[in-house]
XYZ file of C-alpha atoms in Angstrom:
740
model
C 96.619 92.016 106.439
C 100.116 92.216 107.872
C 100.360 90.485 111.195
C 101.659 93.680 112.696
C 98.061 94.734 113.135
C 97.710 92.084 115.827
C 100.235 93.832 118.059
C 99.114 95.261 121.346
C 97.179 98.472 120.876
C 98.237 101.674 122.585
C 95.272 101.316 124.909
C 95.982 97.700 125.804
C 96.638 97.022 129.476
C 100.255 96.589 130.559
C 100.128 93.460 132.666
C 103.444 94.265 134.334
C 102.417 97.588 135.891
C 99.808 97.910 138.634
C 98.319 101.135 137.293
C 97.009 99.510 134.154
C 96.209 95.930 135.085
C 92.495 96.552 134.555
C 91.785 94.177 137.468
C 92.174 90.997 135.409
C 90.155 88.689 137.567
C 91.489 89.998 140.901
C 89.299 90.908 143.813
C 88.712 94.650 144.290
C 90.745 94.532 147.485
C 93.769 93.006 145.795
C 93.439 95.311 142.813
C 93.422 98.362 145.041
C 96.743 97.410 146.626
C 98.512 97.823 143.289
C 101.203 95.275 144.161
C 103.914 94.994 141.563
C 104.766 91.515 140.382
C 108.389 90.494 140.928
C 110.504 90.303 137.772
C 109.953 87.108 135.858
C 113.098 84.954 135.598
C 113.923 82.836 132.604
C 115.031 79.279 133.196
C 118.810 78.823 133.306
C 118.315 75.771 131.145
C 116.934 77.835 128.266
C 119.255 80.828 127.815
C 118.795 80.790 124.052
C 115.091 81.582 124.423
C 115.608 84.768 126.411
C 113.670 87.363 124.407
C 112.975 90.781 125.784
C 109.601 92.369 124.891
C 111.251 94.668 122.336
C 113.689 92.149 120.848
C 112.845 90.735 117.445
C 112.180 87.013 117.638
C 114.359 84.695 115.570
C 111.717 82.898 113.561
C 108.536 83.841 111.750
C 106.204 82.151 114.226
C 107.875 83.829 117.195
C 107.691 87.119 115.329
C 103.980 86.544 114.831
C 103.532 86.082 118.572
C 105.828 88.946 119.471
C 103.879 91.291 117.222
C 100.816 90.824 119.446
C 102.670 92.368 122.377
C 105.291 94.690 120.893
C 104.089 98.181 120.046
C 107.428 99.303 118.580
C 107.844 96.966 115.613
C 108.202 98.770 112.315
C 105.231 98.132 109.955
C 107.511 98.556 106.951
C 109.752 95.717 108.100
C 109.136 92.881 105.632
C 110.250 90.257 108.120
C 107.427 91.354 110.387
C 104.846 91.718 107.641
C 105.598 88.241 106.347
C 105.464 86.573 109.757
C 103.958 83.134 109.515
C 103.719 83.257 105.712
C 106.489 80.818 104.785
C 104.065 78.900 102.566
C 103.289 81.814 100.258
C 104.594 81.003 96.743
C 104.264 84.630 95.717
C 106.468 85.700 98.633
C 109.086 83.093 97.760
C 109.332 84.419 94.220
C 109.595 88.030 95.339
C 112.326 87.494 97.916
C 113.785 83.961 97.932
C 116.673 84.917 100.235
C 114.249 86.164 102.887
C 112.455 82.842 102.678
C 115.666 80.796 103.007
C 116.851 82.789 106.005
C 113.418 82.672 107.650
C 113.174 78.923 107.099
C 116.622 78.355 108.610
C 115.766 80.458 111.656
C 112.404 78.764 112.040
C 113.965 75.285 112.006
C 116.626 76.429 114.473
C 113.981 77.779 116.818
C 111.955 74.581 116.662
C 115.012 72.604 117.760
C 115.344 74.813 120.820
C 113.191 74.524 123.905
C 110.019 76.622 123.951
C 107.981 77.367 127.096
C 104.725 76.895 125.156
C 103.803 74.045 122.831
C 100.608 73.191 120.955
C 99.695 69.703 119.783
C 98.517 69.147 117.186
C 99.525 72.381 115.510
C 96.701 72.413 112.973
C 93.181 71.247 112.250
C 90.834 70.812 109.310
C 88.220 73.544 109.020
C 85.031 72.600 110.832
C 86.271 69.180 112.011
C 86.064 68.230 115.680
C 89.169 67.282 117.615
C 91.328 68.007 120.660
C 94.200 70.475 120.943
C 96.531 70.753 123.922
C 98.432 73.875 124.903
C 101.357 72.974 127.181
C 103.190 75.507 129.339
C 106.487 74.662 131.040
C 106.907 76.341 134.422
C 109.891 78.677 134.694
C 112.585 78.882 137.390
C 110.355 80.792 139.822
C 107.790 78.009 139.883
C 104.140 78.809 140.502
C 102.687 79.191 143.969
C 99.234 78.334 145.197
C 97.002 81.099 143.844
C 99.188 81.553 140.785
C 97.562 81.193 137.407
C 97.975 80.814 133.691
C 95.809 82.508 131.052
C 95.583 81.142 127.505
C 93.877 82.548 124.414
C 93.531 80.708 121.104
C 93.284 82.665 117.833
C 89.880 84.267 117.331
C 89.155 82.247 114.202
C 89.076 79.061 116.263
C 85.875 80.204 117.953
C 83.926 81.420 114.911
C 80.688 79.460 114.628
C 77.391 79.414 112.796
C 74.999 82.360 112.546
C 77.778 84.928 112.769
C 78.346 83.903 116.387
C 81.099 82.449 118.533
C 80.992 78.789 119.544
C 80.613 78.594 123.299
C 83.836 77.606 125.060
C 83.066 76.037 128.412
C 84.686 74.337 131.395
C 81.513 73.144 133.140
C 80.109 70.240 131.085
C 82.645 67.465 130.330
C 80.189 65.792 127.931
C 79.425 68.907 125.904
C 81.080 70.428 122.877
C 84.075 72.736 123.300
C 84.889 71.489 126.791
C 88.183 72.718 128.274
C 90.084 70.880 131.001
C 93.539 71.003 132.560
C 96.175 68.739 134.091
C 99.725 68.977 135.395
C 102.759 66.742 135.485
C 103.253 67.471 139.222
C 101.523 64.925 141.469
C 99.571 66.351 144.391
C 98.908 69.730 142.785
C 95.276 70.572 142.045
C 94.439 72.878 139.163
C 91.134 74.557 138.372
C 90.220 75.671 134.847
C 87.611 78.256 133.997
C 86.558 80.128 130.891
C 86.475 83.798 131.742
C 83.004 85.291 131.185
C 81.649 81.852 130.260
C 78.234 82.061 128.613
C 75.387 79.536 128.894
C 74.473 80.128 125.233
C 75.806 77.694 122.657
C 76.207 80.529 120.141
C 77.679 83.578 121.840
C 77.157 87.181 120.703
C 78.722 89.092 123.606
C 82.247 90.528 123.609
C 84.961 89.669 126.129
C 88.366 91.181 127.001
C 91.436 89.461 125.579
C 95.087 89.165 126.520
C 96.036 91.526 123.695
C 93.905 94.447 124.819
C 90.881 93.785 122.608
C 87.217 93.531 123.600
C 85.679 91.373 120.910
C 83.187 88.591 120.159
C 85.597 85.780 119.324
C 87.946 86.305 122.268
C 87.925 83.516 124.861
C 90.475 83.390 127.681
C 90.969 80.209 129.706
C 92.325 80.728 133.216
C 94.068 77.822 134.974
C 94.748 78.469 138.658
C 96.767 76.484 141.199
C 94.096 75.638 143.777
C 96.456 73.745 146.082
C 100.123 72.840 146.084
C 103.031 74.415 144.251
C 104.463 73.883 140.784
C 108.241 73.607 140.358
C 110.513 74.659 137.532
C 110.179 72.269 134.619
C 106.676 71.100 135.560
C 104.111 71.321 132.801
C 100.522 72.509 132.700
C 98.270 71.257 129.914
C 95.148 73.082 128.765
C 93.062 70.653 126.714
C 90.638 72.234 124.267
C 87.983 69.708 123.280
C 88.709 67.112 125.972
C 86.885 63.954 124.833
C 87.684 61.773 127.857
C 84.171 62.130 129.320
C 82.188 61.781 126.121
C 82.479 65.179 124.474
C 82.935 65.032 120.715
C 85.656 67.646 121.121
C 86.163 71.167 119.922
C 85.335 72.322 116.445
C 88.358 73.580 114.542
C 88.228 77.015 112.990
C 85.785 77.094 110.080
C 87.950 79.748 108.432
C 91.236 78.481 106.995
C 94.238 80.477 108.175
C 97.972 80.894 108.058
C 99.731 80.055 111.375
C 98.261 82.276 114.103
C 99.769 82.826 117.552
C 98.427 81.330 120.754
C 98.601 83.924 123.529
C 99.769 83.005 127.028
C 100.187 85.127 130.163
C 101.437 83.978 133.577
C 101.003 85.095 137.177
C 103.608 82.913 138.901
C 103.465 84.489 142.372
C 99.692 84.893 142.738
C 99.893 88.689 142.777
C 97.235 89.072 140.092
C 99.672 90.616 137.611
C 99.952 88.585 134.412
C 103.079 88.846 132.264
C 102.950 87.864 128.581
C 104.986 84.817 127.597
C 106.994 85.233 124.398
C 107.028 81.975 122.465
C 106.605 80.463 119.020
C 103.495 78.294 119.364
C 100.876 78.743 116.660
C 97.729 77.112 115.337
C 96.807 76.682 111.690
C 93.406 75.915 110.197
C 93.525 73.976 106.928
C 90.778 73.884 104.331
C 88.739 70.720 103.915
C 88.073 68.787 100.722
C 86.557 70.647 97.798
C 82.763 70.631 97.763
C 82.173 73.337 95.166
C 83.701 74.837 92.038
C 83.244 78.472 91.049
C 83.542 79.725 87.490
C 83.279 83.445 86.760
C 84.060 85.618 83.789
C 83.598 89.193 82.563
C 79.994 90.167 81.848
C 81.102 91.946 78.656
C 83.423 90.424 76.029
C 84.689 91.557 72.633
C 84.776 89.090 69.767
C 88.257 87.689 69.036
C 89.762 89.403 72.107
C 91.187 87.028 74.764
C 89.550 87.231 78.177
C 90.107 85.617 81.561
C 87.971 83.161 83.484
C 88.490 82.731 87.209
C 88.150 79.136 88.387
C 88.210 78.317 92.111
C 87.654 75.346 94.412
C 86.169 75.848 97.888
C 85.278 73.587 100.792
C 82.046 73.311 102.773
C 82.811 76.587 104.576
C 83.808 78.464 101.410
C 87.529 78.302 102.170
C 89.881 78.239 99.215
C 91.090 74.631 98.934
C 94.895 74.736 99.005
C 96.276 72.862 97.205
C 93.631 71.684 94.721
C 95.171 68.914 92.625
C 92.215 67.588 90.644
C 91.862 68.010 86.901
C 88.992 70.234 85.783
C 87.307 69.921 82.393
C 85.870 72.992 80.663
C 82.905 72.890 78.304
C 80.975 75.393 76.199
C 77.284 75.360 77.075
C 76.331 78.237 74.784
C 78.177 80.413 72.294
C 81.259 80.171 70.100
C 84.380 80.077 72.279
C 87.918 78.756 72.153
C 89.118 77.523 75.538
C 91.336 74.764 76.956
C 89.683 71.401 77.441
C 91.299 70.804 80.835
C 92.805 72.891 83.606
C 95.326 72.021 86.331
C 95.797 74.349 89.284
C 99.353 75.585 89.852
C 101.481 76.958 92.699
C 99.548 75.047 95.348
C 96.556 77.348 95.046
C 92.826 76.807 95.061
C 92.210 79.150 92.156
C 93.401 79.363 88.576
C 93.095 81.974 85.829
C 92.066 80.537 82.450
C 92.418 82.386 79.149
C 89.681 81.950 76.528
C 88.629 83.729 73.340
C 85.060 84.377 72.118
C 84.669 83.841 68.363
C 81.078 84.943 67.822
C 78.522 87.510 69.001
C 75.800 86.810 71.542
C 75.629 85.195 74.974
C 78.322 82.804 76.189
C 77.887 80.290 78.997
C 80.588 77.842 80.101
C 80.777 74.885 82.459
C 83.497 73.362 84.655
C 83.419 69.707 85.737
C 85.659 67.728 88.099
C 85.668 64.534 90.132
C 83.684 62.523 87.571
C 80.898 65.069 87.517
C 80.492 65.422 91.276
C 81.868 68.954 91.184
C 80.191 71.224 88.643
C 80.032 74.951 88.061
C 78.213 77.046 85.485
C 79.609 80.411 84.546
C 77.678 83.631 84.609
C 76.235 84.730 81.239
C 78.753 86.788 79.252
C 77.691 89.011 76.355
C 80.008 89.231 73.333
C 80.105 92.536 71.436
C 81.537 93.316 68.013
C 83.606 96.152 69.460
C 84.443 97.383 72.925
C 81.284 98.794 74.559
C 81.383 102.272 76.080
C 80.180 100.837 79.396
C 80.323 97.415 81.018
C 78.672 95.693 83.953
C 81.088 95.085 86.831
C 80.394 92.979 89.912
C 81.412 93.630 93.487
C 80.753 93.095 97.168
C 80.507 96.467 98.887
C 80.146 95.150 102.429
C 82.441 92.657 104.169
C 84.302 92.358 107.457
C 87.614 90.984 108.707
C 89.358 90.519 112.054
C 89.439 94.318 112.310
C 85.764 94.217 113.311
C 84.838 93.283 116.871
C 82.585 90.590 115.365
C 84.769 89.513 112.437
C 87.601 87.080 111.746
C 90.044 86.297 108.981
C 92.592 87.927 106.701
C 93.329 88.116 102.991
C 89.914 89.521 102.156
C 90.875 91.374 98.968
C 92.677 88.355 97.499
C 89.673 86.178 98.299
C 87.359 88.676 96.597
C 89.518 88.832 93.489
C 90.764 85.293 93.008
C 88.221 83.028 94.726
C 84.979 84.960 94.206
C 86.153 86.464 90.918
C 84.881 89.955 91.762
C 85.720 93.116 89.856
C 85.582 95.383 92.917
C 85.382 95.059 96.676
C 85.126 97.189 99.804
C 86.453 96.152 103.208
C 83.971 97.733 105.645
C 84.983 96.974 109.205
C 83.135 98.631 112.082
C 84.565 101.926 113.281
C 84.499 101.754 117.076
C 85.700 103.645 120.111
C 87.707 101.959 122.857
C 85.867 100.578 125.866
C 87.322 100.470 129.394
C 90.840 100.699 127.998
C 90.285 97.925 125.450
C 90.157 98.389 121.694
C 87.021 97.217 119.932
C 86.862 96.986 116.170
C 88.466 99.345 113.680
C 90.122 102.242 115.477
C 92.472 105.094 114.634
C 95.528 103.081 115.703
C 95.204 100.839 112.614
C 93.399 103.183 110.196
C 96.596 104.071 108.308
C 97.542 100.421 107.912
C 93.974 99.601 106.888
C 94.178 102.169 104.088
C 97.613 100.912 103.016
C 96.280 97.364 102.687
C 93.440 98.572 100.490
C 95.822 100.598 98.326
C 98.164 97.631 97.939
C 95.363 95.519 96.449
C 93.932 98.136 94.103
C 94.877 97.363 90.487
C 93.140 99.642 87.947
C 91.751 97.730 85.001
C 91.953 94.420 86.873
C 90.545 94.815 90.387
C 89.255 97.799 92.353
C 89.635 97.995 96.138
C 87.566 100.865 97.538
C 88.375 102.681 100.770
C 85.460 102.198 103.160
C 84.264 101.422 106.684
C 80.967 100.837 108.498
C 79.430 103.304 110.948
C 76.784 101.329 112.844
C 74.404 104.023 114.072
C 71.405 103.078 116.125
C 67.910 104.551 115.730
C 66.953 106.944 114.179
C 69.753 106.654 111.583
C 70.619 103.008 110.976
C 73.865 101.331 109.955
C 75.686 103.053 107.076
C 78.734 102.015 105.088
C 80.991 104.926 104.134
C 82.849 104.890 100.788
C 85.497 107.178 99.338
C 86.235 108.004 95.708
C 89.958 108.335 96.305
C 91.807 109.481 99.407
C 89.841 108.423 102.502
C 88.333 110.975 104.819
C 88.338 110.765 108.618
C 87.467 107.561 110.470
C 84.508 108.518 112.669
C 82.876 106.267 115.252
C 79.069 106.294 115.590
C 79.468 106.587 119.367
C 80.976 110.046 118.861
C 78.933 111.623 116.040
C 75.436 111.605 114.560
C 74.730 110.679 110.955
C 74.196 114.343 109.965
C 77.517 115.167 111.628
C 79.186 112.359 109.673
C 77.716 113.751 106.457
C 79.025 117.169 107.449
C 82.577 115.790 107.543
C 82.371 114.344 104.016
C 82.786 116.036 100.644
C 79.961 115.704 98.142
C 81.138 113.802 95.094
C 84.046 112.303 97.030
C 82.153 110.120 99.515
C 78.979 108.049 99.741
C 77.029 106.416 102.559
C 74.801 103.383 101.957
C 72.285 102.196 104.607
C 72.259 98.526 105.536
C 69.688 95.883 106.717
C 67.250 98.683 107.508
C 64.244 96.373 107.179
C 64.924 94.776 110.557
C 66.904 97.131 112.798
C 67.461 99.634 114.130
C 63.925 100.996 114.005
C 62.328 103.386 113.590
C 64.513 105.204 111.056
C 63.753 108.800 110.155
C 63.624 109.386 106.409
C 63.676 113.138 107.071
C 67.382 112.861 107.885
C 68.848 112.764 104.403
C 71.686 114.123 102.333
C 70.926 113.343 98.670
C 74.463 114.266 97.618
C 75.989 111.646 99.928
C 73.263 108.991 100.218
C 72.568 107.768 96.685
C 72.131 103.994 97.061
C 70.223 101.496 99.190
C 71.313 97.987 100.218
C 68.129 96.117 99.331
C 69.482 92.642 100.182
C 72.288 91.077 102.194
C 72.980 87.838 104.017
C 70.671 89.152 106.746
C 67.672 89.203 104.409
C 65.529 91.393 102.181
C 64.652 95.061 102.765
C 62.511 95.568 99.646
C 59.166 95.741 101.460
C 57.706 94.620 104.773
C 56.832 90.963 104.168
C 57.757 88.438 106.895
C 56.480 85.601 104.668
C 58.863 86.287 101.781
C 61.355 83.420 101.204
C 64.201 85.938 101.591
C 62.753 87.660 104.665
C 64.942 88.133 107.731
C 62.947 85.373 109.419
C 64.236 82.870 106.841
C 67.937 83.736 107.141
C 70.391 81.575 109.077
C 73.183 84.133 108.684
C 72.883 85.468 112.219
C 70.685 84.916 115.252
C 66.949 84.706 114.575
C 65.711 88.043 113.242
C 62.325 89.489 112.382
C 61.142 91.991 109.814
C 60.211 95.263 111.461
C 57.030 97.073 110.368
C 58.725 100.340 111.326
C 61.919 99.544 109.454
C 63.078 101.488 106.427
C 62.358 99.392 103.334
C 63.241 100.351 99.779
C 59.597 100.896 98.886
C 59.065 103.133 101.911
C 62.211 105.122 101.112
C 61.175 105.641 97.474
C 57.597 106.538 98.412
C 58.993 109.089 100.875
C 60.867 110.847 98.107
C 64.376 109.398 98.530
C 66.035 108.880 95.142
C 68.160 105.818 95.900
C 69.386 103.103 93.555
C 69.551 99.458 94.579
C 72.654 97.489 95.477
C 73.114 94.221 97.337
C 76.077 93.083 99.429
C 76.962 90.191 101.693
C 77.929 91.680 105.082
C 80.219 88.662 105.355
C 82.164 88.560 108.658
C 84.733 85.842 107.829
C 86.853 87.530 105.147
C 84.914 85.580 102.495
C 83.184 88.252 100.380
C 81.266 87.502 97.211
C 79.327 84.424 98.319
C 76.856 83.343 95.604
C 73.772 83.618 97.848
C 74.533 86.637 100.063
C 74.267 89.549 97.649
C 76.256 91.376 94.967
C 76.134 94.825 93.420
C 76.165 95.278 89.651
C 77.596 98.610 88.487
C 77.551 99.903 84.913
C 80.721 101.935 84.376
C 83.044 102.998 81.531
C 86.166 101.554 83.189
C 87.325 99.392 86.068
C 88.896 102.091 88.235
C 88.102 103.523 91.642
C 86.851 106.770 90.155
C 84.683 105.051 87.536
C 83.109 102.586 89.982
C 82.494 105.327 92.540
C 81.045 107.705 89.930
C 78.685 104.972 88.692
C 77.484 104.418 92.253
C 76.987 108.163 92.610
C 75.092 108.258 89.295
C 72.850 105.389 90.526
C 73.855 103.138 87.596
C 73.397 100.008 89.678
C 71.235 97.015 90.464
C 71.410 94.237 93.038
C 71.119 90.447 93.067
C 71.193 87.727 95.682
C 74.663 86.871 94.362
C 73.951 85.390 90.942
C 75.510 87.449 88.132
C 72.286 87.976 86.210
C 72.593 90.410 83.318
C 69.715 92.882 83.576
C 68.831 95.974 81.559
C 65.592 97.793 82.415
C 64.647 101.077 80.768
C 61.721 103.498 80.590
C 61.639 105.636 77.442
C 65.230 104.463 76.957
C 66.249 105.951 80.341
C 68.477 103.420 82.173
C 68.070 102.242 85.740
C 68.632 104.931 88.364
C 67.697 107.721 85.977
C 64.995 110.369 85.822
C 62.932 111.174 82.732
C 59.667 112.686 81.554
C 56.705 111.395 79.563
C 53.651 113.026 77.993
C 51.936 109.766 77.182
C 52.316 106.068 77.825
C 55.937 105.397 78.834
C 57.621 102.572 76.936
C 59.058 99.863 79.180
C 61.893 97.615 77.999
C 63.489 94.602 79.725
C 66.451 92.447 78.678
C 67.630 89.709 81.057
C 70.107 86.830 80.865
C 69.965 84.450 83.814
C 72.363 82.061 85.462
C 69.387 79.673 85.531
C 65.915 79.631 84.013
C 64.102 82.920 84.680
C 60.652 82.084 86.011
C 59.248 85.499 86.882
C 59.750 89.142 85.911
C 57.541 91.701 87.628
C 57.437 95.423 86.847
C 56.104 97.579 89.674
C 54.868 101.169 89.631
C 54.273 103.733 92.349
C 52.059 106.715 91.521
C 49.313 106.713 94.139
C 50.359 107.166 97.790
C 47.193 105.374 98.876
C 47.748 102.435 96.564
C 51.475 101.970 97.132
C 53.569 99.934 94.725
C 51.534 97.749 92.369
C 52.578 95.069 89.865
C 51.706 96.325 86.384
C 53.402 93.543 84.418
C 53.693 89.960 85.666
C 55.742 88.076 83.096
C 56.653 84.367 83.033
C 59.643 83.880 80.706
C 60.597 80.306 81.700
C 63.823 80.784 79.764
C 67.484 81.579 80.324
C 67.302 84.662 78.117
C 64.384 87.076 77.974
C 63.380 90.320 76.284
C 60.105 92.218 76.511
C 58.888 95.698 75.600
C 55.551 97.442 75.952
C 53.777 100.632 77.026
C 52.269 101.511 80.374
C 48.791 102.463 79.219
C 47.672 103.414 82.738
C 50.269 106.141 83.240
C 48.422 109.110 84.758
C 50.791 110.882 87.128
C 54.414 111.103 88.228
C 55.560 107.527 88.749
C 58.379 105.323 89.992
C 59.111 102.084 88.112
C 61.316 99.176 89.137
C 61.661 95.505 88.304
C 62.241 92.316 90.276
C 63.267 89.013 88.739
C 63.169 85.478 90.158
C 65.029 82.437 88.833
C 63.845 78.844 89.110
C 66.556 77.192 91.167
C 67.984 77.958 94.586
C 71.576 78.584 95.635
C 72.518 77.187 99.046
C 68.849 77.016 99.962
C 68.044 80.612 99.045
C 65.819 81.949 96.283
C 67.704 83.682 93.470
C 66.512 87.194 92.626
C 67.528 90.523 91.120
C 66.171 94.029 91.704
C 66.583 96.890 89.282
C 67.126 100.426 90.446
C 64.048 102.625 90.087
C 63.408 104.985 87.204
C 61.606 108.186 88.153
C 59.183 109.439 85.476
C 57.611 112.895 85.630
C 54.397 113.444 83.674
C 54.420 116.482 81.384
C 51.658 117.843 79.170
């Protein structure tokens, strides 16, 4: 995403005007006076750093900071869009002169004095350490009662279980402890974390210096409790102070480009905070590689070159940049020509590899590095004699970025394409209304830019980026992701409309809505509220857990997931089996609901779509036609048919329907169960319980007990686990009507 999106929203408070200060920490009495802060004076010793709020900064880092506050920057200005991206090889190649000029200006700016400094300027993802933000007092000094407010980038607070790591100023021995100090003897400072929470993992949202109300926003306030600071004095804010036994602060677990540190100052104690324009940034670097990923097309044509995607990620699934180790490639199954070794280029953590299948059948490949410590097996790829009319494509239909109130990160489409090796992806940030003058999540002020980013990453035939967003309705509707075939429709917030009203704004055949994690909340959900032209699919699994049926003991149940805070399966939730039994004709998909701009994780859910081409229209039409199935993230090839009707279809039978299964696993397939629903009193029953114990499996047979209209679907379980989770796949149902 261009950094312009981080600029102050239209609804953000203007700290320099009393009417819109939003009472930032002032007492009601002081807030009611509406005193205007005196103009802030720049130090006479730093004339070169005088930057007005609407003056473009001279270097990329300063531009990145300025874009948080300046609402008038032009989003088409490449110098703004590329702020903080001096390390992008692709950008260098596209516009080398821009890079040279930006580098010169950046070096010049570094040599000049800056009122804000950060040391160190980076950290390794997930590693503990200490970081100090230093502010140099300006000519006006800072009186007793004056204060400084500091906000690190959101990503630096992202923790486990989709929560924020608690930032605190009360326990010097605990993690994420913040302290302060000053160079001026005799002056006492007091540091506090605004809206500090006692919980180690924080779910609540807090207001930020940039006008946002979001989960990963933490503002540290340092006040002068006694004494007075003079021009040139410094105030340090130490994040992760270890002097009293704390192990420090955990660095961002999401790797990032340089991100601005926000600072605002109230020098005269009036309660009005003015933003400080500066060039200080923080960068999170990936750790060492702990995993290789190797993905390829599910369908190949003999003697036609194809592309493998090879990637290296760290413990937190960050792309490892640069990855310098040699990787060996091997053929595990099939007849393939491919290079024996691969070296990553351009300082990236991913590499495209060309290979050519020379024989029909199933192909499986393997990548090995670091003397066998790093290993990856490819997904099974089927080789055809000629181009098939339809192919299986893989995608993550549900992921979040910093545009969600509970998300962080950028570069989500590139991650989906190059690191996870997906064929299609949908960025589905929460549509939200503003709250108390603060923006929260995806709002209309960035909707146009959001669409432009998606369009920029859509490449027909290579990678599909779908227009989408999430509308998180509460009971009785549930959370729904909204998808568009082409041009997006309106961005509607669930606080303003009902689900039927949302459906009323969408065009049948041009939009879809898919319900999400309905097995746990919100509950109850009314199945009577339905629009079969717009709701055609069901998210049966995500990182949250499984919504197939109510079963708290299942290894993939919500109770077993560490994705978010502890969750429980809800007996009143809407499961897939309940939806089908109630008459809803929905196909299955799975998706991650990732909130760190890391879609396509191998254990959090993927959708398989059978389509004639890799285009927006073809992928959307296949979703609409219910030509889908879902997996926990493994790219298992699955074909289930009844009387030759494919998954998601409807057919008739006057006798015993013929069932047919073909499956190719990423590991040994231990169990294949075929379930049938025909008796409302009996529910879904297993009519075939098969134990293949093989990588590849085919079975066919009749259902001799077919007596009435029935629903059939299949679930498959592999032997091994991925990141501690069972590996499964679920077919879409096939609806069979009995005829005489």
